[in-house]
Amino acid sequence: AMTTESFDVLIVGAGLSGIGAGVHLQRDCPGKSYVILENRDAIGGTWDLFRYPGIRSDSDMFTLGYGFKPWTEAKAIADGPSIRKYVNETAREHGVDKHIRFKHRVKKLDWDTNEARWTVEAEHNGEVKRFKAKFVLSAAGYYNYDEGYTPKFEGTERFQGRIIHPQHWPEDLDYSGKRVVVIGSGATAVTLVPSMTDKAAHVTMLQRSPTYMISMPAEDKLANSLRRALPPHFAYDVIRFMRITLQQIFFRLARARPKRTRERLLKAIREQIGPEQVEQHFQPSYNPWEQRLCLVPDNDMFQAIKEGKASVVTDHIETFTEQGLKLKSGAELEADIIVAATGLALQMLGGAEVYVDGAKLDTGKAY
């Protein structure tokens, strides 16, 4: 018969959020037992899964990091491997790693009102493992780890080069001297384009419509000097508070005075790459912060455009061709490698099904 293990709390996912939840739980509810079920065989979630060139956070680590563990690296806009290291270190220091069951894919959550318990079923090496818990916390993120989102493009089978989704970056990809086209204008595209100019012959960012971009130094000089002057935890609390406050002020200003904010954002880019580029490729049709703002650390994206190593094309794709892409305007883009930085496939609860007293729940309609 199948054995059932019981815990007070069951956490789904061992990424940045799941590990943080474990630490807070141990600190605030020391008597409670818990388990973390992780679908993959590593800690770190997003920061372990994504391995494309230049992978980095697009928020600063003083606000993305843990309140209880100061971020000590010089760079506030951190690269993927440093964030992965930070999450792993946290798990080890607090013994949270001892509570993780790897390769456990949660398939079903079933709440029993009489018993006031969840029954959780997870698949592990082809077998079903069963757990009971009073409380379930999903730290599984909001996207599908198995598949990225790729729109249906015409003619992909004709293309002679390679088509890649950043979520599954091939370790053996050599793009030296190759012409690369990155489809997309979000955080991933803005990270990839300057990062690939190190070896590629040329990198083109192909976007349907522009995104707002804001440049920031990767290192926060004020933060680094505060850390030298103050005790580490106190310095971190001060920097964290300042950063969160500034973000709130900027966000509220952007919403209250969209015209002025738009002007300031565009002016900063104009100073970098000139009015003509901004006119064509950097003027979004919406107000700032109606969609996410893209962070450009140390002007790297604009630097690459200025040096002629990268360029932006605003157009729609009509079809893939043998040599690259044919665009709606009639223009053709030649490419050896096409990267579809076209986003994530959204998914709740890591794809698990939810039942309440045996009846299936449509989580999209639950509030």
Short mmCIF file of N, CA and C in Angstrom, two decimals, residues 106-208:
data_model
loop_
_atom_site.label_atom_id
_atom_site.label_comp_id
_atom_site.label_asym_id
_atom_site.label_seq_id
_atom_site.Cartn_x
_atom_site.Cartn_y
_atom_site.Cartn_z
N VAL A 106 4.52 17.85 -8.46
CA VAL A 106 3.19 17.86 -7.84
C VAL A 106 2.12 17.83 -8.93
N LYS A 107 1.23 16.80 -8.86
CA LYS A 107 0.22 16.60 -9.90
C LYS A 107 -1.18 16.96 -9.42
N LYS A 108 -1.41 16.75 -8.10
CA LYS A 108 -2.78 16.90 -7.62
C LYS A 108 -2.79 17.39 -6.17
N LEU A 109 -3.65 18.38 -5.92
CA LEU A 109 -3.86 18.89 -4.55
C LEU A 109 -5.33 18.69 -4.24
N ASP A 110 -5.62 18.00 -3.14
CA ASP A 110 -7.02 17.71 -2.83
C ASP A 110 -7.33 18.09 -1.39
N TRP A 111 -8.23 19.04 -1.22
CA TRP A 111 -8.57 19.52 0.13
C TRP A 111 -9.77 18.75 0.68
N ASP A 112 -9.63 18.25 1.89
CA ASP A 112 -10.73 17.54 2.55
C ASP A 112 -11.22 18.40 3.72
N THR A 113 -12.46 18.87 3.62
CA THR A 113 -13.00 19.80 4.63
C THR A 113 -13.14 19.14 6.00
N ASN A 114 -13.63 17.89 6.02
CA ASN A 114 -13.83 17.20 7.31
C ASN A 114 -12.52 17.02 8.06
N GLU A 115 -11.51 16.66 7.30
CA GLU A 115 -10.22 16.37 7.92
C GLU A 115 -9.40 17.66 8.09
N ALA A 116 -9.79 18.71 7.36
CA ALA A 116 -9.05 19.98 7.30
C ALA A 116 -7.58 19.73 6.92
N ARG A 117 -7.41 18.94 5.85
CA ARG A 117 -6.08 18.60 5.37
C ARG A 117 -6.05 18.59 3.84
N TRP A 118 -4.88 18.91 3.30
CA TRP A 118 -4.64 18.70 1.87
C TRP A 118 -4.02 17.33 1.69
N THR A 119 -4.41 16.62 0.66
CA THR A 119 -3.67 15.44 0.23
C THR A 119 -2.97 15.85 -1.07
N VAL A 120 -1.67 15.69 -1.09
CA VAL A 120 -0.89 16.12 -2.24
C VAL A 120 -0.26 14.90 -2.90
N GLU A 121 -0.48 14.78 -4.20
CA GLU A 121 0.13 13.66 -4.93
C GLU A 121 1.23 14.19 -5.83
N ALA A 122 2.40 13.56 -5.74
CA ALA A 122 3.53 13.98 -6.56
C ALA A 122 4.11 12.77 -7.27
N GLU A 123 4.62 13.01 -8.46
CA GLU A 123 5.22 11.92 -9.24
C GLU A 123 6.72 11.94 -9.01
N HIS A 124 7.27 10.80 -8.63
CA HIS A 124 8.71 10.71 -8.38
C HIS A 124 9.23 9.43 -9.04
N ASN A 125 10.10 9.59 -10.04
CA ASN A 125 10.64 8.45 -10.79
C ASN A 125 9.54 7.49 -11.24
N GLY A 126 8.46 8.07 -11.79
CA GLY A 126 7.38 7.22 -12.31
C GLY A 126 6.42 6.69 -11.27
N GLU A 127 6.69 6.92 -9.98
CA GLU A 127 5.77 6.45 -8.93
C GLU A 127 5.02 7.62 -8.31
N VAL A 128 3.84 7.34 -7.76
CA VAL A 128 3.09 8.39 -7.07
C VAL A 128 3.46 8.41 -5.59
N LYS A 129 3.82 9.57 -5.08
CA LYS A 129 4.11 9.72 -3.65
C LYS A 129 3.01 10.58 -3.06
N ARG A 130 2.54 10.21 -1.86
CA ARG A 130 1.42 10.95 -1.27
C ARG A 130 1.83 11.63 0.03
N PHE A 131 1.36 12.87 0.18
CA PHE A 131 1.66 13.67 1.37
C PHE A 131 0.38 14.28 1.91
N LYS A 132 0.35 14.49 3.22
CA LYS A 132 -0.77 15.25 3.80
C LYS A 132 -0.20 16.49 4.45
N ALA A 133 -0.95 17.59 4.37
CA ALA A 133 -0.48 18.85 4.97
C ALA A 133 -1.66 19.72 5.37
N LYS A 134 -1.46 20.51 6.44
CA LYS A 134 -2.52 21.44 6.87
C LYS A 134 -2.52 22.67 5.97
N PHE A 135 -1.35 22.97 5.41
CA PHE A 135 -1.21 24.22 4.66
C PHE A 135 -0.30 23.96 3.46
N VAL A 136 -0.72 24.43 2.29
CA VAL A 136 0.12 24.28 1.09
C VAL A 136 0.48 25.68 0.57
N LEU A 137 1.74 25.87 0.29
CA LEU A 137 2.19 27.14 -0.29
C LEU A 137 2.79 26.86 -1.66
N SER A 138 2.27 27.51 -2.69
CA SER A 138 2.86 27.32 -4.00
C SER A 138 3.92 28.38 -4.24
N ALA A 139 5.17 27.93 -4.41
CA ALA A 139 6.27 28.82 -4.77
C ALA A 139 6.80 28.33 -6.12
N ALA A 140 5.86 27.91 -6.97
CA ALA A 140 6.22 27.27 -8.24
C ALA A 140 6.29 28.26 -9.39
N GLY A 141 6.20 29.54 -9.08
CA GLY A 141 6.28 30.53 -10.15
C GLY A 141 5.02 30.56 -10.99
N TYR A 142 5.09 31.19 -12.15
CA TYR A 142 3.87 31.39 -12.94
C TYR A 142 4.03 30.92 -14.37
N TYR A 143 5.08 30.14 -14.65
CA TYR A 143 5.24 29.69 -16.03
C TYR A 143 5.64 28.23 -16.10
N ASN A 144 5.48 27.68 -17.30
CA ASN A 144 5.76 26.28 -17.55
C ASN A 144 7.27 26.06 -17.74
N TYR A 145 7.84 25.23 -16.89
CA TYR A 145 9.29 24.99 -16.95
C TYR A 145 9.69 24.11 -18.13
N ASP A 146 8.74 23.34 -18.66
CA ASP A 146 9.08 22.40 -19.74
C ASP A 146 9.12 23.08 -21.10
N GLU A 147 8.25 24.07 -21.29
CA GLU A 147 8.12 24.69 -22.61
C GLU A 147 8.05 26.20 -22.49
N GLY A 148 8.82 26.90 -23.32
CA GLY A 148 8.68 28.35 -23.40
C GLY A 148 7.53 28.66 -24.34
N TYR A 149 7.18 29.94 -24.48
CA TYR A 149 6.12 30.30 -25.41
C TYR A 149 6.72 30.69 -26.76
N THR A 150 6.33 30.00 -27.81
CA THR A 150 6.75 30.38 -29.16
C THR A 150 5.51 30.51 -30.02
N PRO A 151 5.26 31.70 -30.60
CA PRO A 151 4.10 31.84 -31.47
C PRO A 151 4.26 30.97 -32.72
N LYS A 152 3.17 30.74 -33.42
CA LYS A 152 3.24 29.99 -34.69
C LYS A 152 3.78 30.93 -35.75
N PHE A 153 4.98 30.66 -36.23
CA PHE A 153 5.54 31.46 -37.32
C PHE A 153 5.43 30.66 -38.61
N GLU A 154 5.18 31.37 -39.71
CA GLU A 154 5.14 30.72 -41.02
C GLU A 154 6.56 30.29 -41.43
N GLY A 155 6.64 29.12 -42.06
CA GLY A 155 7.87 28.75 -42.77
C GLY A 155 9.07 28.37 -41.93
N THR A 156 8.88 28.08 -40.64
CA THR A 156 10.05 27.77 -39.79
C THR A 156 10.82 26.56 -40.32
N GLU A 157 10.08 25.62 -40.95
CA GLU A 157 10.75 24.40 -41.44
C GLU A 157 11.72 24.70 -42.60
N ARG A 158 11.53 25.83 -43.27
CA ARG A 158 12.41 26.17 -44.39
C ARG A 158 13.77 26.71 -43.95
N PHE A 159 13.79 27.30 -42.78
CA PHE A 159 15.01 27.99 -42.33
C PHE A 159 16.19 27.01 -42.18
N GLN A 160 17.32 27.37 -42.80
CA GLN A 160 18.49 26.48 -42.81
C GLN A 160 19.32 26.55 -41.53
N GLY A 161 19.19 27.65 -40.78
CA GLY A 161 20.00 27.81 -39.57
C GLY A 161 19.34 27.18 -38.35
N ARG A 162 19.71 27.68 -37.17
CA ARG A 162 19.13 27.12 -35.94
C ARG A 162 18.12 28.09 -35.34
N ILE A 163 17.02 27.52 -34.82
CA ILE A 163 16.03 28.32 -34.08
C ILE A 163 16.10 27.89 -32.62
N ILE A 164 16.22 28.87 -31.73
CA ILE A 164 16.44 28.55 -30.31
C ILE A 164 15.47 29.34 -29.44
N HIS A 165 14.98 28.69 -28.38
CA HIS A 165 14.22 29.43 -27.36
C HIS A 165 15.14 29.58 -26.15
N PRO A 166 15.26 30.80 -25.60
CA PRO A 166 16.21 31.03 -24.50
C PRO A 166 16.00 30.10 -23.30
N GLN A 167 14.76 29.60 -23.12
CA GLN A 167 14.50 28.71 -21.98
C GLN A 167 15.25 27.38 -22.14
N HIS A 168 15.60 27.03 -23.38
CA HIS A 168 16.35 25.78 -23.62
C HIS A 168 17.61 26.12 -24.39
N TRP A 169 18.50 26.85 -23.78
CA TRP A 169 19.71 27.28 -24.50
C TRP A 169 20.66 26.09 -24.65
N PRO A 170 21.07 25.75 -25.89
CA PRO A 170 21.95 24.59 -26.06
C PRO A 170 23.37 24.92 -25.56
N GLU A 171 23.92 24.05 -24.75
CA GLU A 171 25.25 24.30 -24.17
C GLU A 171 26.33 24.40 -25.23
N ASP A 172 26.13 23.70 -26.34
CA ASP A 172 27.17 23.62 -27.37
C ASP A 172 27.05 24.72 -28.43
N LEU A 173 26.17 25.71 -28.21
CA LEU A 173 25.94 26.71 -29.27
C LEU A 173 27.13 27.63 -29.43
N ASP A 174 27.74 27.58 -30.63
CA ASP A 174 28.83 28.49 -30.93
C ASP A 174 28.32 29.53 -31.92
N TYR A 175 28.21 30.77 -31.47
CA TYR A 175 27.67 31.80 -32.36
C TYR A 175 28.77 32.75 -32.87
N SER A 176 30.04 32.31 -32.76
CA SER A 176 31.16 33.14 -33.23
C SER A 176 31.01 33.44 -34.71
N GLY A 177 31.08 34.72 -35.06
CA GLY A 177 31.03 35.13 -36.46
C GLY A 177 29.69 34.92 -37.13
N LYS A 178 28.65 34.56 -36.34
CA LYS A 178 27.33 34.29 -36.93
C LYS A 178 26.44 35.54 -36.88
N ARG A 179 25.49 35.59 -37.82
CA ARG A 179 24.50 36.66 -37.79
C ARG A 179 23.31 36.16 -36.96
N VAL A 180 23.01 36.90 -35.91
CA VAL A 180 21.97 36.46 -34.98
C VAL A 180 20.79 37.43 -35.02
N VAL A 181 19.57 36.89 -35.09
CA VAL A 181 18.37 37.72 -34.94
C VAL A 181 17.65 37.27 -33.67
N VAL A 182 17.39 38.22 -32.78
CA VAL A 182 16.63 37.93 -31.56
C VAL A 182 15.24 38.51 -31.73
N ILE A 183 14.22 37.64 -31.70
CA ILE A 183 12.84 38.11 -31.84
C ILE A 183 12.30 38.42 -30.45
N GLY A 184 11.87 39.67 -30.24
CA GLY A 184 11.33 40.04 -28.94
C GLY A 184 11.87 41.37 -28.48
N SER A 185 11.21 41.97 -27.49
CA SER A 185 11.67 43.27 -27.00
C SER A 185 11.52 43.37 -25.49
N GLY A 186 11.46 42.21 -24.83
CA GLY A 186 11.31 42.20 -23.38
C GLY A 186 12.66 42.05 -22.69
N ALA A 187 12.62 41.71 -21.42
CA ALA A 187 13.83 41.63 -20.60
C ALA A 187 14.86 40.65 -21.20
N THR A 188 14.37 39.50 -21.70
CA THR A 188 15.29 38.49 -22.23
C THR A 188 16.03 39.00 -23.46
N ALA A 189 15.28 39.61 -24.39
CA ALA A 189 15.90 40.13 -25.61
C ALA A 189 16.92 41.22 -25.27
N VAL A 190 16.54 42.11 -24.34
CA VAL A 190 17.42 43.23 -23.99
C VAL A 190 18.68 42.74 -23.27
N THR A 191 18.59 41.57 -22.64
CA THR A 191 19.77 40.97 -22.02
C THR A 191 20.65 40.28 -23.07
N LEU A 192 19.99 39.50 -23.93
CA LEU A 192 20.72 38.69 -24.93
C LEU A 192 21.48 39.51 -25.95
N VAL A 193 20.83 40.55 -26.48
CA VAL A 193 21.42 41.29 -27.59
C VAL A 193 22.83 41.80 -27.28
N PRO A 194 23.02 42.62 -26.19
CA PRO A 194 24.38 43.07 -25.91
C PRO A 194 25.33 41.93 -25.52
N SER A 195 24.80 40.89 -24.86
CA SER A 195 25.67 39.79 -24.40
C SER A 195 26.24 38.99 -25.56
N MET A 196 25.49 38.87 -26.66
CA MET A 196 25.94 38.05 -27.77
C MET A 196 26.86 38.80 -28.73
N THR A 197 26.99 40.14 -28.55
CA THR A 197 27.85 40.90 -29.46
C THR A 197 29.32 40.59 -29.23
N ASP A 198 29.65 39.89 -28.12
CA ASP A 198 31.06 39.56 -27.87
C ASP A 198 31.65 38.70 -28.99
N LYS A 199 30.85 37.74 -29.52
CA LYS A 199 31.38 36.83 -30.54
C LYS A 199 30.64 36.91 -31.87
N ALA A 200 29.36 37.28 -31.83
CA ALA A 200 28.56 37.26 -33.06
C ALA A 200 29.05 38.31 -34.06
N ALA A 201 28.81 38.05 -35.34
CA ALA A 201 29.16 39.03 -36.38
C ALA A 201 28.28 40.27 -36.19
N HIS A 202 26.98 40.03 -36.00
CA HIS A 202 26.05 41.12 -35.74
C HIS A 202 24.81 40.55 -35.07
N VAL A 203 24.21 41.33 -34.16
CA VAL A 203 22.99 40.88 -33.50
C VAL A 203 21.88 41.90 -33.79
N THR A 204 20.75 41.40 -34.30
CA THR A 204 19.61 42.28 -34.58
C THR A 204 18.46 41.93 -33.65
N MET A 205 17.90 42.95 -33.01
CA MET A 205 16.71 42.74 -32.20
C MET A 205 15.51 43.10 -33.06
N LEU A 206 14.67 42.11 -33.33
CA LEU A 206 13.49 42.32 -34.14
C LEU A 206 12.28 42.42 -33.22
N GLN A 207 11.63 43.58 -33.22
CA GLN A 207 10.48 43.79 -32.33
C GLN A 207 9.26 44.20 -33.12
N ARG A 208 8.08 43.77 -32.64
CA ARG A 208 6.84 44.23 -33.27
C ARG A 208 6.57 45.67 -32.86
#
